[in-house]
XYZ file of C-alpha atoms in Angstrom:
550
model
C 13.702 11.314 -0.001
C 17.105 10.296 -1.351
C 17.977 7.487 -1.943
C 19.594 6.081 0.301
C 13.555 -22.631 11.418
C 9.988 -21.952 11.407
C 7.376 -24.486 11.958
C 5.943 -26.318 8.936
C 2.256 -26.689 8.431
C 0.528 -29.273 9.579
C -0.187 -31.868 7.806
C -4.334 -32.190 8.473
C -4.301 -28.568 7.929
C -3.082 -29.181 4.308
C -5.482 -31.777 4.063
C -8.029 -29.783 5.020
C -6.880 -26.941 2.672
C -6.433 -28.971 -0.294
C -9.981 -28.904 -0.759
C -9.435 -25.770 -2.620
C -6.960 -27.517 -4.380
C -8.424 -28.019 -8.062
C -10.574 -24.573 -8.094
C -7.113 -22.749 -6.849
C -5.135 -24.236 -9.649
C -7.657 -23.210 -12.179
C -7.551 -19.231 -10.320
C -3.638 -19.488 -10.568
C -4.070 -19.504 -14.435
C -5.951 -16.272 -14.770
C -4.537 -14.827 -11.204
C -4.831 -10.850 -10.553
C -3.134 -9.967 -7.488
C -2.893 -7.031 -5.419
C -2.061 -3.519 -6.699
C -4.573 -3.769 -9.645
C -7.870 -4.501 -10.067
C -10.089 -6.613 -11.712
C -10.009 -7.504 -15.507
C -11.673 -5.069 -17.871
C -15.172 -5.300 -18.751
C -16.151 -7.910 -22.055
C -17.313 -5.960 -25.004
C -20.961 -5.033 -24.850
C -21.088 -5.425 -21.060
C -23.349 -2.520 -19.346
C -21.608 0.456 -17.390
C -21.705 0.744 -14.287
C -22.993 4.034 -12.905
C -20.828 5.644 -10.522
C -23.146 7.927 -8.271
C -21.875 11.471 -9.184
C -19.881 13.645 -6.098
C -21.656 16.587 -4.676
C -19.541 19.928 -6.297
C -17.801 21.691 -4.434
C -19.042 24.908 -2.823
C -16.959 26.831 -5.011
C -16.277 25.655 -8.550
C -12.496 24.573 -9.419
C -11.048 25.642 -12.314
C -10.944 23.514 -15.421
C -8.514 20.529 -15.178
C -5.176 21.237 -16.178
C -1.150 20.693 -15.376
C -0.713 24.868 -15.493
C -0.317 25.397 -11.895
C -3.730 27.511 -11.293
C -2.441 30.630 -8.632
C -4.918 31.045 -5.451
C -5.206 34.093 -4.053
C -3.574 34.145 -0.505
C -7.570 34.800 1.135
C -7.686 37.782 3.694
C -6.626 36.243 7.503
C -9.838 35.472 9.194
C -10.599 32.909 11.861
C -10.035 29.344 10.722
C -13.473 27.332 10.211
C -11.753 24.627 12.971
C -9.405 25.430 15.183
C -5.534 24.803 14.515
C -4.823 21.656 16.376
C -2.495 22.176 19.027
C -0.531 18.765 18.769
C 3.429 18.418 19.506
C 4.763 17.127 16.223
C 8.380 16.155 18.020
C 7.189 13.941 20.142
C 7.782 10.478 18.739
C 7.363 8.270 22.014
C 3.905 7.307 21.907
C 4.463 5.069 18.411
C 6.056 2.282 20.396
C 2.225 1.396 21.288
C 2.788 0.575 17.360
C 5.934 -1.067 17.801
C 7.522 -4.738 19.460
C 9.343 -3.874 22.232
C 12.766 -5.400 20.111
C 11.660 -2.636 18.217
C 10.986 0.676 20.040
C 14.088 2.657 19.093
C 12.959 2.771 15.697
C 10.738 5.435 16.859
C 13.743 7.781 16.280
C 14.656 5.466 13.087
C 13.278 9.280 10.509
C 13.499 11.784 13.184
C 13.270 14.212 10.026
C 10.117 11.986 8.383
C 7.142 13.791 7.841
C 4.865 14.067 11.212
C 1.334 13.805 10.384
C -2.087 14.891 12.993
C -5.641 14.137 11.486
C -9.172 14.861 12.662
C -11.535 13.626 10.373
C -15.260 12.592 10.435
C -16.920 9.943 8.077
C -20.444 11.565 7.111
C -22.864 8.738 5.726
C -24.847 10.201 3.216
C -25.957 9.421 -0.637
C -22.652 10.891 -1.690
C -20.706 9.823 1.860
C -17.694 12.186 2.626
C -14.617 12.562 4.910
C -14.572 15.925 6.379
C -11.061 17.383 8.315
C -8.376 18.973 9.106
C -4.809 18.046 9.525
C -1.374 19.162 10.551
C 1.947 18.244 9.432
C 5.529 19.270 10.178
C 7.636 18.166 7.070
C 11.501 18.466 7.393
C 13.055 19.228 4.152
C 15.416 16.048 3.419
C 16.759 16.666 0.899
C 20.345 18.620 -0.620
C 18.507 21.244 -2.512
C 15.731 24.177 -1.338
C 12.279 23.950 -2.117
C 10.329 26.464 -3.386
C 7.065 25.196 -2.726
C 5.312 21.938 -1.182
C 2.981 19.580 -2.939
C -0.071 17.474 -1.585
C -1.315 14.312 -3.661
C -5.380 14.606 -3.950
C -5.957 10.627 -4.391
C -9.479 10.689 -4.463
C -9.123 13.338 -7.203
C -7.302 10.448 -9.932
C -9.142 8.577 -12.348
C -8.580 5.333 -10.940
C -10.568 6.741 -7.264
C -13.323 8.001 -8.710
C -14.034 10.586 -5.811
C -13.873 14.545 -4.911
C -10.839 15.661 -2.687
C -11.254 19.410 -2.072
C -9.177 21.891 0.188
C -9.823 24.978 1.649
C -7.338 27.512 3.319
C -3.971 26.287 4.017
C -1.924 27.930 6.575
C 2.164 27.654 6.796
C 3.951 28.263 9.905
C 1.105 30.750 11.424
C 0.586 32.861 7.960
C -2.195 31.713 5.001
C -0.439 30.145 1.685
C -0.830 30.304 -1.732
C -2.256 27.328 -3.879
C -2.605 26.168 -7.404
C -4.079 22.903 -8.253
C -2.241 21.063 -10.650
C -2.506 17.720 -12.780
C -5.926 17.476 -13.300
C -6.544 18.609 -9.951
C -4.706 15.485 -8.170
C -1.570 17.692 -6.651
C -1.828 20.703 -4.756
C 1.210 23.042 -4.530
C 1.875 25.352 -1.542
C 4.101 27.999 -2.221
C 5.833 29.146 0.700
C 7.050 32.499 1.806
C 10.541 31.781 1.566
C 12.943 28.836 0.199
C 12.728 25.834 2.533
C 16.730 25.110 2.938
C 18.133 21.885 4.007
C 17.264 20.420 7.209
C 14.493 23.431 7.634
C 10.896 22.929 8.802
C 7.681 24.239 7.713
C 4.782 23.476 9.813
C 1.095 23.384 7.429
C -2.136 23.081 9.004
C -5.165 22.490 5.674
C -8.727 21.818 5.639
C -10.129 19.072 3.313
C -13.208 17.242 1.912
C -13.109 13.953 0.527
C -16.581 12.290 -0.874
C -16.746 8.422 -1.671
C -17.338 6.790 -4.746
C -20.899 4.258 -4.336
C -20.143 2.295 -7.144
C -17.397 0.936 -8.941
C -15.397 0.832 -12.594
C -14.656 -2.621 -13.497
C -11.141 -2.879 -14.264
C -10.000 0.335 -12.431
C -7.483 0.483 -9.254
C -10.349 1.809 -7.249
C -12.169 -1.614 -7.814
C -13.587 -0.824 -4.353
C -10.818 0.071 -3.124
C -11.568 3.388 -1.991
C -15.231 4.274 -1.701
C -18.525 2.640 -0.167
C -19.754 -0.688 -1.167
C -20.867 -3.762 0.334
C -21.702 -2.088 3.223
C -18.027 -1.450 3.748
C -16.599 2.328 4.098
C -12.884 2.009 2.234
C -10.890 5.356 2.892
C -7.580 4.230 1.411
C -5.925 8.067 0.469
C -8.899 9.734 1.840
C -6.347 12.455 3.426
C -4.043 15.054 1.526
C -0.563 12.578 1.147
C 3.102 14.260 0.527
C 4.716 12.702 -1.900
C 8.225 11.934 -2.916
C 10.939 13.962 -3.922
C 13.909 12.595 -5.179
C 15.893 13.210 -7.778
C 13.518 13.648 -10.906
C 12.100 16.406 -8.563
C 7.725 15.756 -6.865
C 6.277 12.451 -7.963
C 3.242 14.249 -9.085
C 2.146 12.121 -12.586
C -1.401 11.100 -13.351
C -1.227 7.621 -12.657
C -3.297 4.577 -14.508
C -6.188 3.142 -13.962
C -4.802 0.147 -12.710
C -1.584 -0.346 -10.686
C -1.255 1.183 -7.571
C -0.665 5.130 -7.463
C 0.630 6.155 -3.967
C 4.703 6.604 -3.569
C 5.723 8.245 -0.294
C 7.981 8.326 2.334
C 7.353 6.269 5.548
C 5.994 8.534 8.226
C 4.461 9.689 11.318
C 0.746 9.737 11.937
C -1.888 10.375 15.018
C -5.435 10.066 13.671
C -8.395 10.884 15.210
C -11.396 8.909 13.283
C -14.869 10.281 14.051
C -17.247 7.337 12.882
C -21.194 6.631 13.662
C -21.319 4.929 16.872
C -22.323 1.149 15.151
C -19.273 0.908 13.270
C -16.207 -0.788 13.808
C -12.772 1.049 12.517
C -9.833 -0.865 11.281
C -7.116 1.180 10.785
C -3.344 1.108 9.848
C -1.067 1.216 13.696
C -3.075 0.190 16.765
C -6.033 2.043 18.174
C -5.188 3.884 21.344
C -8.369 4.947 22.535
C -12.324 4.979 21.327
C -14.469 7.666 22.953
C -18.421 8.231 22.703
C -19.018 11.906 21.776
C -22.497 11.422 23.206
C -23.937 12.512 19.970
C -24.146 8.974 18.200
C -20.985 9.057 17.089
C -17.703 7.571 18.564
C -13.544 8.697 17.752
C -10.953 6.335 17.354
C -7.871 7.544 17.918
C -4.718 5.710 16.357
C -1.271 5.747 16.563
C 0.688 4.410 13.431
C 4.509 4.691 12.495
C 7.319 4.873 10.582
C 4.164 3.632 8.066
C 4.275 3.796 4.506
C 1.085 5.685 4.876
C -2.267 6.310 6.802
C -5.266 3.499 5.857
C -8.686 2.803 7.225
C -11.845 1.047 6.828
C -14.817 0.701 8.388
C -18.635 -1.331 9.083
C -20.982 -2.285 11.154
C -20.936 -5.609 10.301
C -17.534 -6.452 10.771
C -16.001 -9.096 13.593
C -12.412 -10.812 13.431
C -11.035 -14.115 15.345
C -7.324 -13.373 15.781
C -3.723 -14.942 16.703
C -0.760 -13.794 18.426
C 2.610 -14.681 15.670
C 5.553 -14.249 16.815
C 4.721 -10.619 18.776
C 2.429 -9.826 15.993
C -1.321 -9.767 16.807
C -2.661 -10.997 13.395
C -6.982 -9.931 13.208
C -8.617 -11.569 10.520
C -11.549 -9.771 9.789
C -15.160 -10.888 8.060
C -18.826 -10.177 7.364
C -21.597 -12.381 8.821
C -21.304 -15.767 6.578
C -17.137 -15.364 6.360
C -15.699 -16.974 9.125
C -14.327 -20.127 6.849
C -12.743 -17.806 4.459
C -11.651 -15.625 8.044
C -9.935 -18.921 9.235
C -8.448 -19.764 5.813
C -7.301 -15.938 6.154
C -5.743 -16.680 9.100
C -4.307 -19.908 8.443
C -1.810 -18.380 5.241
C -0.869 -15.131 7.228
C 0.188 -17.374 10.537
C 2.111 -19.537 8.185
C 3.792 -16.660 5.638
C 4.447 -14.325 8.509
C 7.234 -16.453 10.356
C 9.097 -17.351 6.840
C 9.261 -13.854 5.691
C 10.092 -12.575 9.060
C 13.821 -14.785 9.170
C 13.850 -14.133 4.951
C 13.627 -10.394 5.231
C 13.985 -9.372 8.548
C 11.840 -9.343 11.394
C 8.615 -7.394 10.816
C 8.433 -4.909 13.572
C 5.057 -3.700 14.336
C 2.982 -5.533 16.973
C -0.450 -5.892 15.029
C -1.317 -6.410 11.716
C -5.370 -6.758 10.173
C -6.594 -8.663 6.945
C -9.586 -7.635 6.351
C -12.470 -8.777 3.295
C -13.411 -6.093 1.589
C -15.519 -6.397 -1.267
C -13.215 -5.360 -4.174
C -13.564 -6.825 -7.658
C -9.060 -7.641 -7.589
C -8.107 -10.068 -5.666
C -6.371 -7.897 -2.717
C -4.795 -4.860 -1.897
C -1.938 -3.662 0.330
C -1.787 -1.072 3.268
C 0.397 -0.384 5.918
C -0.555 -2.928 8.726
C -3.647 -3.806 6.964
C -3.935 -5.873 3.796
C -6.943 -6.642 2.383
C -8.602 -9.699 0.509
C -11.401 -9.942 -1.608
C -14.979 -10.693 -0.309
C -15.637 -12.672 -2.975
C -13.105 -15.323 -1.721
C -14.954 -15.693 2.008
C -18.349 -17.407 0.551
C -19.175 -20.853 0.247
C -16.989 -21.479 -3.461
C -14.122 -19.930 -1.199
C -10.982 -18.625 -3.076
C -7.533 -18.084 -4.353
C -6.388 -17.704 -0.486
C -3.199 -19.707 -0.647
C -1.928 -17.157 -2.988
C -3.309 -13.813 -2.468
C -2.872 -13.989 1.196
C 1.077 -14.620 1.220
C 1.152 -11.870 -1.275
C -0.058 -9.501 0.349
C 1.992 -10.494 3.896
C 4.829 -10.035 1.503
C 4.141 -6.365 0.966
C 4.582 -5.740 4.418
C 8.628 -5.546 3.478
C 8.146 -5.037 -0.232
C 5.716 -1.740 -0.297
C 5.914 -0.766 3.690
C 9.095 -1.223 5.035
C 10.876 -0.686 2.073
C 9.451 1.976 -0.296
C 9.637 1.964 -4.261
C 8.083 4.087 -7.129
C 4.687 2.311 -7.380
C 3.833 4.025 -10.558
C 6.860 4.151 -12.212
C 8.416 0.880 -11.247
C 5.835 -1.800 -10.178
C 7.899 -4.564 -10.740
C 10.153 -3.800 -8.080
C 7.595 -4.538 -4.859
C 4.740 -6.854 -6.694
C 7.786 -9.127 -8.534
C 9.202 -9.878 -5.125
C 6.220 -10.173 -3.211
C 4.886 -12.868 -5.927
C 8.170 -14.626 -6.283
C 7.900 -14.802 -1.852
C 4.705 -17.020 -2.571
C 6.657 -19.234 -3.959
C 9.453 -19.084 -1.359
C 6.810 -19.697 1.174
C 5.319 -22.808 -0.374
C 9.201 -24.042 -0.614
C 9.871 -23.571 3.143
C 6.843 -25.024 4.218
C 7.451 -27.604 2.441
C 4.290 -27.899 -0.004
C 5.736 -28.748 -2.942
C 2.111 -28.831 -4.959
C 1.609 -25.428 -4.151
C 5.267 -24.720 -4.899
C 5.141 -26.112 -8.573
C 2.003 -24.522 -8.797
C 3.042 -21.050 -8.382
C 6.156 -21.768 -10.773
C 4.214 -23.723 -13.980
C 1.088 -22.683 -13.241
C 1.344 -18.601 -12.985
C 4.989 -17.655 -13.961
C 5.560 -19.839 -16.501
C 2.025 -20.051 -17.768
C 1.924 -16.856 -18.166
C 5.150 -15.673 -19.328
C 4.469 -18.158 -22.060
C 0.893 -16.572 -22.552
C 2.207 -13.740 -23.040
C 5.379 -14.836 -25.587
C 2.658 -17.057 -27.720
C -0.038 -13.729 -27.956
C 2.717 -11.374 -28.756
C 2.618 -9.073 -25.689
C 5.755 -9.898 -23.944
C 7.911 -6.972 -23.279
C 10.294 -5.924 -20.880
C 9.839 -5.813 -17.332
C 10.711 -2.434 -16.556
C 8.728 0.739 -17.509
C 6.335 2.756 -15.633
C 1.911 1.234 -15.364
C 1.071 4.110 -17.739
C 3.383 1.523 -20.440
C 0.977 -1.711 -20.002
C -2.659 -2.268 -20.894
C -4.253 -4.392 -19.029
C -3.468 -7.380 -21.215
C 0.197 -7.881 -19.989
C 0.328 -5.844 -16.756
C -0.718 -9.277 -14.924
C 1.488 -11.334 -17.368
C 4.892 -9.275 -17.022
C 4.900 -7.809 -13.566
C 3.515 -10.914 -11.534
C 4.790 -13.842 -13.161
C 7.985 -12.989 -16.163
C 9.740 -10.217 -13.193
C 9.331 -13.393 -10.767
C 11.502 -15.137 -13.265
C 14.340 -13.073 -13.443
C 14.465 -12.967 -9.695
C 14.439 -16.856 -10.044
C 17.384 -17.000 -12.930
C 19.360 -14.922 -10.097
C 18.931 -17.233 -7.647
C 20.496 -20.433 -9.704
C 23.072 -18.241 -10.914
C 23.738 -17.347 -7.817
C 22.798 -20.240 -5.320
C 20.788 -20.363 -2.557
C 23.356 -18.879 0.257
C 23.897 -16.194 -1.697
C 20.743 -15.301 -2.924
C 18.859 -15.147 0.334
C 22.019 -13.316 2.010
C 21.091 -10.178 -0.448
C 17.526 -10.293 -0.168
C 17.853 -9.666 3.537
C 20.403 -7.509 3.017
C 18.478 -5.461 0.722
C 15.407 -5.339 3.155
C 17.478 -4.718 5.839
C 19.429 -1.873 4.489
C 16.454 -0.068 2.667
C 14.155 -0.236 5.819
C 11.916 2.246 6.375
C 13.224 4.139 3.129
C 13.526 4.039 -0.669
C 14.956 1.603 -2.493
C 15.136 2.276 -6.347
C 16.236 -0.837 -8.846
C 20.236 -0.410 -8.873
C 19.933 -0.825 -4.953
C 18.584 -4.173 -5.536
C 21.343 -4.983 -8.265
C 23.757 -3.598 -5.518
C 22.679 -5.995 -2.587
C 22.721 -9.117 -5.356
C 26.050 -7.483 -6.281
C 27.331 -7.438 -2.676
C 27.105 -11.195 -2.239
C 28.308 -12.867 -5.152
C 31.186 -12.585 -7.772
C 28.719 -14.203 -10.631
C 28.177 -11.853 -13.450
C 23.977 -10.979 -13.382
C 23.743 -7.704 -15.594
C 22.736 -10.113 -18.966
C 20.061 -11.092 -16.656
C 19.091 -8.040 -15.721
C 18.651 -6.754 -19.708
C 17.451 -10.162 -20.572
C 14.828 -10.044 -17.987
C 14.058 -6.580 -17.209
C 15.142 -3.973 -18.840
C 15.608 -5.623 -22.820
C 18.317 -5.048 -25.005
């Protein structure tokens, strides 16, 4: 798309959490937040065997960018029937929505509209098998020749298989051609797609799970089966962006977070074994017995950054209503201290952010442990925290948790190039940890955040050579100053603006920026526009210092 007084904490509940207090400030010195996953393996440390995915049932060609031509098959019956859905009705995502907030149903009436049937199939190599239907509005000023899917599953940092069969566009089959190493499919359409027009695609798909993971990969469970956990983050064909530098289609690293998309639409219909529970991005809407041992959950969920579920039969949550938000905290048997703690550092970030940045404006929201070897990950409406943290040594809670209730604005509500500019959400999501411990007035955990993972490692990385500029795409860093740069030197700049600024100022432009970018895309001279709305203080030397070098 183009571009375009809350309560403190108490006091015995500090107490109580300060328990955690000397192992946390020893996890603040080697923190890894959300977006990438653990550290890499130590020299001489075994593999771990990733369970290979069933092939396909016919072979794809051999990797490559070369777009690969499909022939357009001869018209037969599809294997599933199109879904009949209507794609203009918007109404039913208020279920999704606070009632302040039900006209943003029609916030994107052109945003892509998405309708899923899938089915989890348990299995040694578990898969997702569907179909799906999508009207996509063509947004932007020039015609498009042809329409492009991401295959997530297909990237290195997944590990899985994403596969799909015919694809049909507005009633007549397409052509195909699987690009970058098989993780973009392009539909060529019949005719140029002008401005403002509408194509409506209906595809088939088949996405199998990794079993094991890659130390020091994104996936780091974070899409795949482990731990008794089914993790289907990107498990369905995702449109990507378009914007000025034309699809966001690059092979993205191995850590960092890969997705970049416009917020949209989606109705999902979840087809899971009958003992397990579904967690899922939106609110659930309805859960059916087929009669067959398996159950659907159908979900509503929208304007969302993107579709995300999850699933076990082990899970259970204890939850709290915050400020019109129903917050779930979900655990496996054994986690209900580290559900609590859960609990206790989104009820507290959640109110701050929400007069910071704007109110957040759907009515649930689900942190869930998931056994991933990072420390957290963000979805839309669901955020997730390592299982690691919810045993009996507990964890780095008090800062992954705030994190990742910062990404509701900085990721969901207001949409950036992941790959290609990661500073731009995780920088400000980090640097609202430490806004957080400021307005709750926790000054430990305050000066922790500041000397103990900006400055540390800023310094760290000044002292072993590896500083660099902030800005530059995931595909610049190794893993040795990803962590170093984008979580704790970008937090810095955003700092240096703030006492160059001052406080009134500063926070008047964060909101601002949230505010104005909501529900779209927000590129870095947007956020140098909404500093540069509210103050007359030169920043650009911070800016080069900072981010971009000289």
């Amino acid at each position: 798309m183009n571009r375009s007084g809350v309560q403190k904490s108490d006091f015995s509940e500090k107490v109580r959490l300060l328990r955690w207090g000397s192992l946390l400030l020893c996890l603040m010195a080697l923190f890894v937040v959300s977006g990438c996953g653990g550290e890499k393996a130590a020299p001489g440390e075994p593999e771990i065997t990733v369970i290979a995915a069933a092939p396909p049932a016919t072979p794809l060609p051999p990797p490559t960018e070369t777009p690969t031509p499909t022939p357009t098959p001869t018209p037969i019956q599809p294997p599933v029937p199109t879904p009949v859905v209507d794609l203009t009705d918007r109404s039913i995502y208020t279920a999704n929505l606070k009632p302040a907030f039900a006209g943003d149903v029609d916030a994107l009436p052109n945003a892509p509209h998405y309708f899923i049937q899938a089915e989890l199939i348990p299995g040694e190599v578990p898969m997702v098998r569907g179909v799906q239907r999508v009207r996509y509005t063509n947004q932007e000023a020039v015609a498009l020749e042809a329409l492009y899917f991401r295959l997530y599953p297909n990237l290195p940092a997944y590990n899985g298989t994403s596969t799909v069969g015919g694809v049909i566009v507005d009633n007549e089959w397409a052509t195909t051609a699987l690009e970058y190493d098989d993780s973009a499919l392009g539909v060529s359409l019949a005719g140029p797609l002008l401005p403002g027009g509408v194509a409506d695609i209906t595809l088939w798909f088949t996405a199998t799970l990794p079993t094991s993971v890659f130390a020091g990969t994104a996936g780091s469970g974070l899409y795949g089966f482990q731990g008794n956990v089914y993790d289907l983050a990107g498990f369905y064909p995702t449109i990507p962006v378009y914007d000025d530098e034309g699809w966001n289609l690059e092979i993205t690293a191995t850590f960092g977070d890969s997705p970049f998309t416009d917020a949209a639409y989606y109705q999902v219909e979840l087809t899971l074994p009958s003992q397990q529970q579904a967690v899922t991005a939106g609110v659930v809407v309805e859960r059916r017995g087929n009669g067959n041992g398996s159950d659907t959950w159908r979900a509503v969920a929208g304007p969302v950054r993107a579709f995300y579920a999850a699933a076990s039969d082990a899970f259970a949550f204890i939850s709290e209503e915050v400020e019109g938000t129903t917050v779930r905290s979900w655990y496996q048997p054994g986690g209900e201290t580290g559900a609590q703690t859960a609990l206790f550092y989104t009820k507290g970030s959640l109110p701050v952010f929400n007069r910071l940045f704007g109110e957040y404006p759907h009515n649930e929201l689900d942190v869930v442990a998931m056994p991933t070897t990072g420390f957290g990950m963000e979805y839309a409406g669901v955020l997730n925290l390592a299982q690691s943290f919810y045993g009996e040594g507990g964890g780095a809670f008090a800062v992954a948790t705030p994190h990742e209730v910062a990404h509701l604005w900085f990721f969901d509500l207001v949409g950036n190039d992941q790959p290609d500019e990661p500073w731009l959400d995780e920088s400000l999501a980090n640097y609202a940890v430490y806004l957080y411990y400021e307005d709750v007035a926790w000054p430990e955990m305050r000066d922790g955040m500041m000397n103990n993972i900006f400055l540390y490692r800023y310094h760290a990385a000044q002292n072993l050579g590896i500083d660099r500029p902030v800005a530059g795409p995931v595909t610049g860093y190794d893993a040795s100053n990803y962590i170093n740069i984008i979580y704790s030197k970008g937090p810095l700049f955003l700092h240096a603006l703030r006492e160059r600024m001052g406080d009134d100022a500063f926070f008047a432009a964060l909101l601002d920026y949230a505010q104005t970018h909501r529900y779209g895309i927000a590129y870095p001279e947007d956020l140098l526009a909404a500093f540069r709305r509210h103050t007359d203080a030169g920043i650009d030397d911070l800016y080069q210092f900072w981010i971009t070098g000289p």
